[in-house]
């Protein structure tokens, strides 16, 4: 496969998937056909990406830390990474609050639409489960996220993609311990992880051969399973507000790339576009992580010492797109249900959304749980929580796809910023899946 044309092949797959999905909505049994024969192709693809996510994090992070030779360098990278991630998240939340207060999308929702949305979604098991999960997280102590970060069983943590922070903690612990025992004693283990890293990256290349067909399947399923078009249209103003904020975040990232990384922003977007398109199709930062790492390292030029730490951490704690969505959704719901938010309440939204994004699972649907936590923090009536979620449930899936693109773009941008600041941004060295094929024929 011509890797330079990968983003075009994925775009074509997405376009065909949308057209096919639309055509199937007008065919009797079309939805069932897509669900039974098309959707599984996309599901397999996402499972393959998740399959290699943990091995890739472990191999690349151990290699990155062990290559540093000096723990102080790791400390420098770590502090800069966390600081920049917090900064971009605060900017995203603030931008979302500014937009939703200017546009006021909730003021245009009629009582009839609210009643119809409530009747359709408020009692669904999905919404009730999100409320229950948020209540569980809220009842935990202030340092619970630190407790959750430390695994009591490393193998068990590796068996669950939702335990990404635990895997990162164990891997960093292992990498630092390898540095402390000395290069001679850690050499055999380092060689193993170096080899594992190369093999897993080759697995990414092979999986990406299937990407155009997978996004076709994923998008076709999204289209045929979409909700009532009338309700979607009623929420169009809210959706446009969210998407507008997300686009402004892209502009913000590109300013950072142009000013601080000293790279052409359009070139940068082109290099990471396959990861962005997969993020849109899968709605999962965790599933997209292997591709994000491959694009940032090989096509942008970020050294593995930086990317192996910044990107896995970002996939777990950096949710700029989701945090912006929290701000817009919380104020939109308050506007629609006539719940007055003071200036202090909106400051509370900034702080709560920031804290809720840390440790939230990098999987589809985590945004809903975070939203419940944000609403409860500003004193939103508990008896109206289900109604509030019902208001946005109809458009949550397409907006989830959009905000995941921002999450992944933010991860790639921050990795480039950190790499540039520590002198670890080099020339791109792209590889193809068949680079070694001739040698083994």
mmCIF file of C-alpha atoms in Angstrom, residues 127-428:
data_model
loop_
_atom_site.group_PDB
_atom_site.id
_atom_site.type_symbol
_atom_site.label_atom_id
_atom_site.label_comp_id
_atom_site.label_asym_id
_atom_site.label_seq_id
_atom_site.Cartn_x
_atom_site.Cartn_y
_atom_site.Cartn_z
ATOM 1 C CA UNK A 127 -28.454 6.704 30.462
ATOM 2 C CA UNK A 128 -29.256 5.096 33.811
ATOM 3 C CA UNK A 129 -25.954 3.205 33.757
ATOM 4 C CA UNK A 130 -24.033 6.451 33.107
ATOM 5 C CA UNK A 131 -25.740 8.121 36.072
ATOM 6 C CA UNK A 132 -24.946 5.126 38.303
ATOM 7 C CA UNK A 133 -21.277 5.112 37.221
ATOM 8 C CA UNK A 134 -20.962 8.853 37.815
ATOM 9 C CA UNK A 135 -22.507 8.505 41.280
ATOM 10 C CA UNK A 136 -19.991 5.779 42.070
ATOM 11 C CA UNK A 137 -17.051 7.954 40.959
ATOM 12 C CA UNK A 138 -18.339 11.011 42.812
ATOM 13 C CA UNK A 139 -18.697 9.100 46.091
ATOM 14 C CA UNK A 140 -15.028 8.075 46.035
ATOM 15 C CA UNK A 141 -12.357 10.017 47.954
ATOM 16 C CA UNK A 142 -10.326 12.935 46.526
ATOM 17 C CA UNK A 143 -7.225 10.768 46.058
ATOM 18 C CA UNK A 144 -9.094 7.794 44.600
ATOM 19 C CA UNK A 145 -7.605 8.455 41.159
ATOM 20 C CA UNK A 146 -4.132 7.895 42.660
ATOM 21 C CA UNK A 147 -5.268 4.638 44.248
ATOM 22 C CA UNK A 148 -6.776 3.512 40.938
ATOM 23 C CA UNK A 149 -3.523 4.325 39.168
ATOM 24 C CA UNK A 150 -1.527 1.708 41.112
ATOM 25 C CA UNK A 151 -2.322 -1.907 40.121
ATOM 26 C CA UNK A 152 -2.264 -4.775 42.582
ATOM 27 C CA UNK A 153 -1.834 -7.216 39.702
ATOM 28 C CA UNK A 154 0.114 -6.113 36.624
ATOM 29 C CA UNK A 155 -1.157 -8.985 34.470
ATOM 30 C CA UNK A 156 -4.774 -8.199 35.369
ATOM 31 C CA UNK A 157 -4.221 -4.534 34.469
ATOM 32 C CA UNK A 158 -2.780 -5.523 31.091
ATOM 33 C CA UNK A 159 -5.887 -7.596 30.394
ATOM 34 C CA UNK A 160 -8.175 -4.551 30.537
ATOM 35 C CA UNK A 161 -7.846 -1.581 28.170
ATOM 36 C CA UNK A 162 -9.760 0.532 30.688
ATOM 37 C CA UNK A 163 -6.813 0.154 33.092
ATOM 38 C CA UNK A 164 -4.433 2.069 30.841
ATOM 39 C CA UNK A 165 -3.122 4.277 33.659
ATOM 40 C CA UNK A 166 -2.226 1.184 35.689
ATOM 41 C CA UNK A 167 -0.329 -0.258 32.732
ATOM 42 C CA UNK A 168 1.526 3.043 32.268
ATOM 43 C CA UNK A 169 2.390 3.171 35.996
ATOM 44 C CA UNK A 170 3.781 -0.386 35.968
ATOM 45 C CA UNK A 171 5.708 0.199 32.748
ATOM 46 C CA UNK A 172 7.292 3.434 34.011
ATOM 47 C CA UNK A 173 8.211 1.642 37.247
ATOM 48 C CA UNK A 174 9.798 -1.158 35.221
ATOM 49 C CA UNK A 175 11.673 1.234 32.904
ATOM 50 C CA UNK A 176 13.098 3.303 35.776
ATOM 51 C CA UNK A 177 14.166 0.118 37.600
ATOM 52 C CA UNK A 178 15.994 -0.995 34.453
ATOM 53 C CA UNK A 179 17.903 2.293 34.450
ATOM 54 C CA UNK A 180 18.845 1.866 38.104
ATOM 55 C CA UNK A 181 20.271 -1.668 37.741
ATOM 56 C CA UNK A 182 22.648 -0.481 35.047
ATOM 57 C CA UNK A 183 22.951 -0.988 31.304
ATOM 58 C CA UNK A 184 24.881 -4.277 31.538
ATOM 59 C CA UNK A 185 22.312 -6.082 33.708
ATOM 60 C CA UNK A 186 19.256 -4.670 31.937
ATOM 61 C CA UNK A 187 20.628 -5.288 28.430
ATOM 62 C CA UNK A 188 18.872 -8.659 27.811
ATOM 63 C CA UNK A 189 15.501 -7.285 28.934
ATOM 64 C CA UNK A 190 16.010 -4.113 26.914
ATOM 65 C CA UNK A 191 16.795 -6.140 23.793
ATOM 66 C CA UNK A 192 13.568 -8.082 24.280
ATOM 67 C CA UNK A 193 11.440 -4.936 24.518
ATOM 68 C CA UNK A 194 13.258 -3.295 21.592
ATOM 69 C CA UNK A 195 12.453 -6.322 19.460
ATOM 70 C CA UNK A 196 8.851 -6.459 20.731
ATOM 71 C CA UNK A 197 8.426 -2.790 19.862
ATOM 72 C CA UNK A 198 9.526 -3.327 16.252
ATOM 73 C CA UNK A 199 7.237 -6.349 15.873
ATOM 74 C CA UNK A 200 4.194 -4.542 17.291
ATOM 75 C CA UNK A 201 4.826 -1.532 15.024
ATOM 76 C CA UNK A 202 4.860 -3.923 12.071
ATOM 77 C CA UNK A 203 1.518 -5.280 13.321
ATOM 78 C CA UNK A 204 0.204 -1.706 13.181
ATOM 79 C CA UNK A 205 1.309 -1.460 9.547
ATOM 80 C CA UNK A 206 -0.469 -4.706 8.681
ATOM 81 C CA UNK A 207 -3.669 -3.726 10.489
ATOM 82 C CA UNK A 208 -3.703 -0.398 8.654
ATOM 83 C CA UNK A 209 -3.954 -2.247 5.338
ATOM 84 C CA UNK A 210 -7.504 -3.044 6.405
ATOM 85 C CA UNK A 211 -8.328 0.514 7.568
ATOM 86 C CA UNK A 212 -10.211 1.813 4.477
ATOM 87 C CA UNK A 213 -12.584 -1.179 4.537
ATOM 88 C CA UNK A 214 -13.029 -0.962 8.297
ATOM 89 C CA UNK A 215 -14.019 2.718 8.318
ATOM 90 C CA UNK A 216 -16.516 1.930 5.550
ATOM 91 C CA UNK A 217 -18.124 -0.641 7.849
ATOM 92 C CA UNK A 218 -18.007 1.588 10.932
ATOM 93 C CA UNK A 219 -19.555 4.615 9.221
ATOM 94 C CA UNK A 220 -22.233 2.557 7.450
ATOM 95 C CA UNK A 221 -23.336 1.161 10.817
ATOM 96 C CA UNK A 222 -23.427 4.627 12.408
ATOM 97 C CA UNK A 223 -25.672 5.918 9.625
ATOM 98 C CA UNK A 224 -28.211 3.058 9.672
ATOM 99 C CA UNK A 225 -28.434 3.145 13.469
ATOM 100 C CA UNK A 226 -28.920 6.939 13.686
ATOM 101 C CA UNK A 227 -31.856 8.281 15.659
ATOM 102 C CA UNK A 228 -34.992 10.227 14.749
ATOM 103 C CA UNK A 229 -33.951 12.861 12.137
ATOM 104 C CA UNK A 230 -36.492 15.375 13.525
ATOM 105 C CA UNK A 231 -34.873 15.228 16.946
ATOM 106 C CA UNK A 232 -31.421 15.519 15.401
ATOM 107 C CA UNK A 233 -32.535 18.659 13.558
ATOM 108 C CA UNK A 234 -33.962 20.157 16.757
ATOM 109 C CA UNK A 235 -30.545 19.743 18.373
ATOM 110 C CA UNK A 236 -28.664 21.088 15.351
ATOM 111 C CA UNK A 237 -27.863 24.446 17.003
ATOM 112 C CA UNK A 238 -26.328 22.670 19.994
ATOM 113 C CA UNK A 239 -24.347 20.313 17.738
ATOM 114 C CA UNK A 240 -23.061 23.222 15.633
ATOM 115 C CA UNK A 241 -21.917 25.003 18.821
ATOM 116 C CA UNK A 242 -19.936 21.930 19.906
ATOM 117 C CA UNK A 243 -18.421 21.346 16.464
ATOM 118 C CA UNK A 244 -17.575 25.056 16.145
ATOM 119 C CA UNK A 245 -15.669 24.897 19.424
ATOM 120 C CA UNK A 246 -13.847 21.759 18.314
ATOM 121 C CA UNK A 247 -12.793 23.423 15.064
ATOM 122 C CA UNK A 248 -11.451 26.390 17.025
ATOM 123 C CA UNK A 249 -9.382 23.944 19.086
ATOM 124 C CA UNK A 250 -7.873 22.639 15.830
ATOM 125 C CA UNK A 251 -6.949 26.232 14.949
ATOM 126 C CA UNK A 252 -5.391 26.641 18.409
ATOM 127 C CA UNK A 253 -3.322 23.464 17.967
ATOM 128 C CA UNK A 254 -2.138 24.584 14.557
ATOM 129 C CA UNK A 255 -1.011 27.921 16.017
ATOM 130 C CA UNK A 256 1.036 25.988 18.582
ATOM 131 C CA UNK A 257 2.543 23.827 15.847
ATOM 132 C CA UNK A 258 3.399 26.815 13.672
ATOM 133 C CA UNK A 259 4.741 29.099 16.426
ATOM 134 C CA UNK A 260 6.496 26.693 18.801
ATOM 135 C CA UNK A 261 7.176 23.505 16.799
ATOM 136 C CA UNK A 262 8.160 25.534 13.713
ATOM 137 C CA UNK A 263 6.348 23.148 11.366
ATOM 138 C CA UNK A 264 3.824 23.884 8.623
ATOM 139 C CA UNK A 265 0.416 23.290 10.276
ATOM 140 C CA UNK A 266 -1.119 21.872 7.084
ATOM 141 C CA UNK A 267 1.808 19.467 6.681
ATOM 142 C CA UNK A 268 1.323 18.414 10.303
ATOM 143 C CA UNK A 269 -2.396 17.754 9.785
ATOM 144 C CA UNK A 270 -1.640 15.695 6.696
ATOM 145 C CA UNK A 271 0.849 13.517 8.579
ATOM 146 C CA UNK A 272 -1.537 12.699 11.436
ATOM 147 C CA UNK A 273 -4.727 12.577 9.314
ATOM 148 C CA UNK A 274 -4.971 8.737 9.265
ATOM 149 C CA UNK A 275 -5.059 8.768 13.081
ATOM 150 C CA UNK A 276 -7.684 11.542 13.038
ATOM 151 C CA UNK A 277 -9.869 9.658 10.578
ATOM 152 C CA UNK A 278 -9.647 6.470 12.624
ATOM 153 C CA UNK A 279 -10.460 8.437 15.775
ATOM 154 C CA UNK A 280 -13.583 9.731 14.026
ATOM 155 C CA UNK A 281 -14.586 6.237 12.918
ATOM 156 C CA UNK A 282 -13.909 4.406 16.190
ATOM 157 C CA UNK A 283 -14.708 7.149 18.773
ATOM 158 C CA UNK A 284 -11.885 5.732 20.892
ATOM 159 C CA UNK A 285 -8.543 7.324 21.734
ATOM 160 C CA UNK A 286 -7.329 3.985 23.097
ATOM 161 C CA UNK A 287 -8.125 2.109 19.889
ATOM 162 C CA UNK A 288 -6.439 4.828 17.814
ATOM 163 C CA UNK A 289 -3.327 4.982 20.014
ATOM 164 C CA UNK A 290 -1.190 2.499 18.012
ATOM 165 C CA UNK A 291 -1.821 4.465 14.820
ATOM 166 C CA UNK A 292 -1.228 7.819 16.553
ATOM 167 C CA UNK A 293 2.143 6.595 17.815
ATOM 168 C CA UNK A 294 3.125 5.304 14.390
ATOM 169 C CA UNK A 295 2.191 8.562 12.639
ATOM 170 C CA UNK A 296 3.841 10.839 15.211
ATOM 171 C CA UNK A 297 7.090 8.883 15.364
ATOM 172 C CA UNK A 298 7.581 7.956 11.697
ATOM 173 C CA UNK A 299 5.789 10.783 9.869
ATOM 174 C CA UNK A 300 6.225 13.786 12.188
ATOM 175 C CA UNK A 301 9.669 12.907 13.562
ATOM 176 C CA UNK A 302 9.009 12.810 17.311
ATOM 177 C CA UNK A 303 11.605 10.676 19.099
ATOM 178 C CA UNK A 304 10.321 7.500 20.734
ATOM 179 C CA UNK A 305 11.707 8.687 24.081
ATOM 180 C CA UNK A 306 9.022 11.379 24.018
ATOM 181 C CA UNK A 307 6.139 9.767 22.123
ATOM 182 C CA UNK A 308 6.232 6.552 24.155
ATOM 183 C CA UNK A 309 5.374 8.535 27.294
ATOM 184 C CA UNK A 310 3.384 11.524 26.041
ATOM 185 C CA UNK A 311 0.912 9.667 23.791
ATOM 186 C CA UNK A 312 -0.191 6.839 26.145
ATOM 187 C CA UNK A 313 -0.593 9.350 28.974
ATOM 188 C CA UNK A 314 -2.492 11.672 26.642
ATOM 189 C CA UNK A 315 -4.862 8.919 25.503
ATOM 190 C CA UNK A 316 -5.795 8.465 29.157
ATOM 191 C CA UNK A 317 -5.853 11.928 30.731
ATOM 192 C CA UNK A 318 -5.907 14.425 27.858
ATOM 193 C CA UNK A 319 -9.478 14.879 26.650
ATOM 194 C CA UNK A 320 -9.609 18.411 25.276
ATOM 195 C CA UNK A 321 -12.461 17.652 22.885
ATOM 196 C CA UNK A 322 -14.449 15.830 25.546
ATOM 197 C CA UNK A 323 -13.827 18.580 28.116
ATOM 198 C CA UNK A 324 -15.016 21.274 25.695
ATOM 199 C CA UNK A 325 -18.113 19.163 25.062
ATOM 200 C CA UNK A 326 -18.718 18.931 28.840
ATOM 201 C CA UNK A 327 -18.808 22.700 29.115
ATOM 202 C CA UNK A 328 -21.158 23.204 26.165
ATOM 203 C CA UNK A 329 -23.450 20.303 27.128
ATOM 204 C CA UNK A 330 -23.726 21.301 30.798
ATOM 205 C CA UNK A 331 -24.691 24.908 30.006
ATOM 206 C CA UNK A 332 -26.974 23.809 27.134
ATOM 207 C CA UNK A 333 -28.899 21.483 29.464
ATOM 208 C CA UNK A 334 -29.144 24.233 32.097
ATOM 209 C CA UNK A 335 -30.450 26.682 29.490
ATOM 210 C CA UNK A 336 -33.018 24.224 28.108
ATOM 211 C CA UNK A 337 -34.344 23.279 31.562
ATOM 212 C CA UNK A 338 -34.238 26.852 32.927
ATOM 213 C CA UNK A 339 -31.582 26.119 35.548
ATOM 214 C CA UNK A 340 -29.667 29.312 36.312
ATOM 215 C CA UNK A 341 -25.861 29.044 36.311
ATOM 216 C CA UNK A 342 -23.906 31.735 38.123
ATOM 217 C CA UNK A 343 -20.372 32.834 37.240
ATOM 218 C CA UNK A 344 -19.081 30.758 40.161
ATOM 219 C CA UNK A 345 -20.983 27.733 38.788
ATOM 220 C CA UNK A 346 -19.222 28.143 35.460
ATOM 221 C CA UNK A 347 -15.842 28.335 37.191
ATOM 222 C CA UNK A 348 -16.851 25.127 38.970
ATOM 223 C CA UNK A 349 -17.529 23.557 35.572
ATOM 224 C CA UNK A 350 -13.950 24.387 34.480
ATOM 225 C CA UNK A 351 -12.422 22.793 37.571
ATOM 226 C CA UNK A 352 -14.728 19.758 37.652
ATOM 227 C CA UNK A 353 -14.392 19.001 33.945
ATOM 228 C CA UNK A 354 -10.598 19.212 34.269
ATOM 229 C CA UNK A 355 -10.504 16.810 37.214
ATOM 230 C CA UNK A 356 -13.080 14.467 35.654
ATOM 231 C CA UNK A 357 -10.993 14.141 32.481
ATOM 232 C CA UNK A 358 -8.050 12.733 34.469
ATOM 233 C CA UNK A 359 -8.414 8.994 34.806
ATOM 234 C CA UNK A 360 -11.567 8.803 32.698
ATOM 235 C CA UNK A 361 -11.418 5.765 30.438
ATOM 236 C CA UNK A 362 -10.348 6.456 26.847
ATOM 237 C CA UNK A 363 -13.290 4.504 25.450
ATOM 238 C CA UNK A 364 -16.588 5.491 23.764
ATOM 239 C CA UNK A 365 -19.206 6.849 26.179
ATOM 240 C CA UNK A 366 -16.880 8.127 28.924
ATOM 241 C CA UNK A 367 -18.008 11.685 28.142
ATOM 242 C CA UNK A 368 -21.529 10.995 29.415
ATOM 243 C CA UNK A 369 -20.193 9.872 32.799
ATOM 244 C CA UNK A 370 -18.023 12.991 33.030
ATOM 245 C CA UNK A 371 -21.026 15.166 32.145
ATOM 246 C CA UNK A 372 -23.085 13.775 35.025
ATOM 247 C CA UNK A 373 -20.227 14.563 37.430
ATOM 248 C CA UNK A 374 -20.034 18.135 36.086
ATOM 249 C CA UNK A 375 -23.812 18.680 36.372
ATOM 250 C CA UNK A 376 -23.925 17.352 39.925
ATOM 251 C CA UNK A 377 -21.020 19.623 40.883
ATOM 252 C CA UNK A 378 -23.078 22.746 40.052
ATOM 253 C CA UNK A 379 -26.104 21.500 41.996
ATOM 254 C CA UNK A 380 -28.229 20.342 39.062
ATOM 255 C CA UNK A 381 -31.386 18.615 40.434
ATOM 256 C CA UNK A 382 -30.930 14.839 40.586
ATOM 257 C CA UNK A 383 -34.486 14.200 39.433
ATOM 258 C CA UNK A 384 -33.728 16.052 36.192
ATOM 259 C CA UNK A 385 -30.395 14.382 35.409
ATOM 260 C CA UNK A 386 -31.967 11.730 33.178
ATOM 261 C CA UNK A 387 -33.956 14.423 31.337
ATOM 262 C CA UNK A 388 -30.788 16.463 30.855
ATOM 263 C CA UNK A 389 -28.895 13.527 29.381
ATOM 264 C CA UNK A 390 -31.883 12.653 27.207
ATOM 265 C CA UNK A 391 -31.665 16.114 25.628
ATOM 266 C CA UNK A 392 -28.253 15.406 24.138
ATOM 267 C CA UNK A 393 -28.381 11.615 23.780
ATOM 268 C CA UNK A 394 -29.679 11.718 20.204
ATOM 269 C CA UNK A 395 -26.562 13.514 18.937
ATOM 270 C CA UNK A 396 -24.033 12.153 21.425
ATOM 271 C CA UNK A 397 -22.654 9.478 19.100
ATOM 272 C CA UNK A 398 -21.741 11.776 16.148
ATOM 273 C CA UNK A 399 -20.366 14.404 18.552
ATOM 274 C CA UNK A 400 -18.373 11.685 20.327
ATOM 275 C CA UNK A 401 -16.756 10.891 16.983
ATOM 276 C CA UNK A 402 -15.864 14.555 16.453
ATOM 277 C CA UNK A 403 -14.463 15.194 19.921
ATOM 278 C CA UNK A 404 -12.286 12.071 19.764
ATOM 279 C CA UNK A 405 -10.592 13.607 16.721
ATOM 280 C CA UNK A 406 -9.712 16.627 18.865
ATOM 281 C CA UNK A 407 -8.426 14.408 21.684
ATOM 282 C CA UNK A 408 -6.074 12.601 19.295
ATOM 283 C CA UNK A 409 -4.984 15.832 17.587
ATOM 284 C CA UNK A 410 -4.202 17.317 20.997
ATOM 285 C CA UNK A 411 -2.093 14.289 21.923
ATOM 286 C CA UNK A 412 -0.087 14.564 18.695
ATOM 287 C CA UNK A 413 0.364 18.329 19.125
ATOM 288 C CA UNK A 414 1.571 18.061 22.729
ATOM 289 C CA UNK A 415 4.013 15.271 21.850
ATOM 290 C CA UNK A 416 5.484 17.532 19.145
ATOM 291 C CA UNK A 417 5.683 20.487 21.560
ATOM 292 C CA UNK A 418 7.446 18.430 24.226
ATOM 293 C CA UNK A 419 9.811 16.864 21.679
ATOM 294 C CA UNK A 420 10.735 20.286 20.296
ATOM 295 C CA UNK A 421 11.331 21.692 23.790
ATOM 296 C CA UNK A 422 13.755 18.902 24.763
ATOM 297 C CA UNK A 423 15.514 18.632 21.395
ATOM 298 C CA UNK A 424 13.910 15.326 20.434
ATOM 299 C CA UNK A 425 12.156 16.356 17.208
ATOM 300 C CA UNK A 426 13.978 14.992 14.171
ATOM 301 C CA UNK A 427 13.291 14.244 10.533
ATOM 302 C CA UNK A 428 10.399 11.936 9.614
#
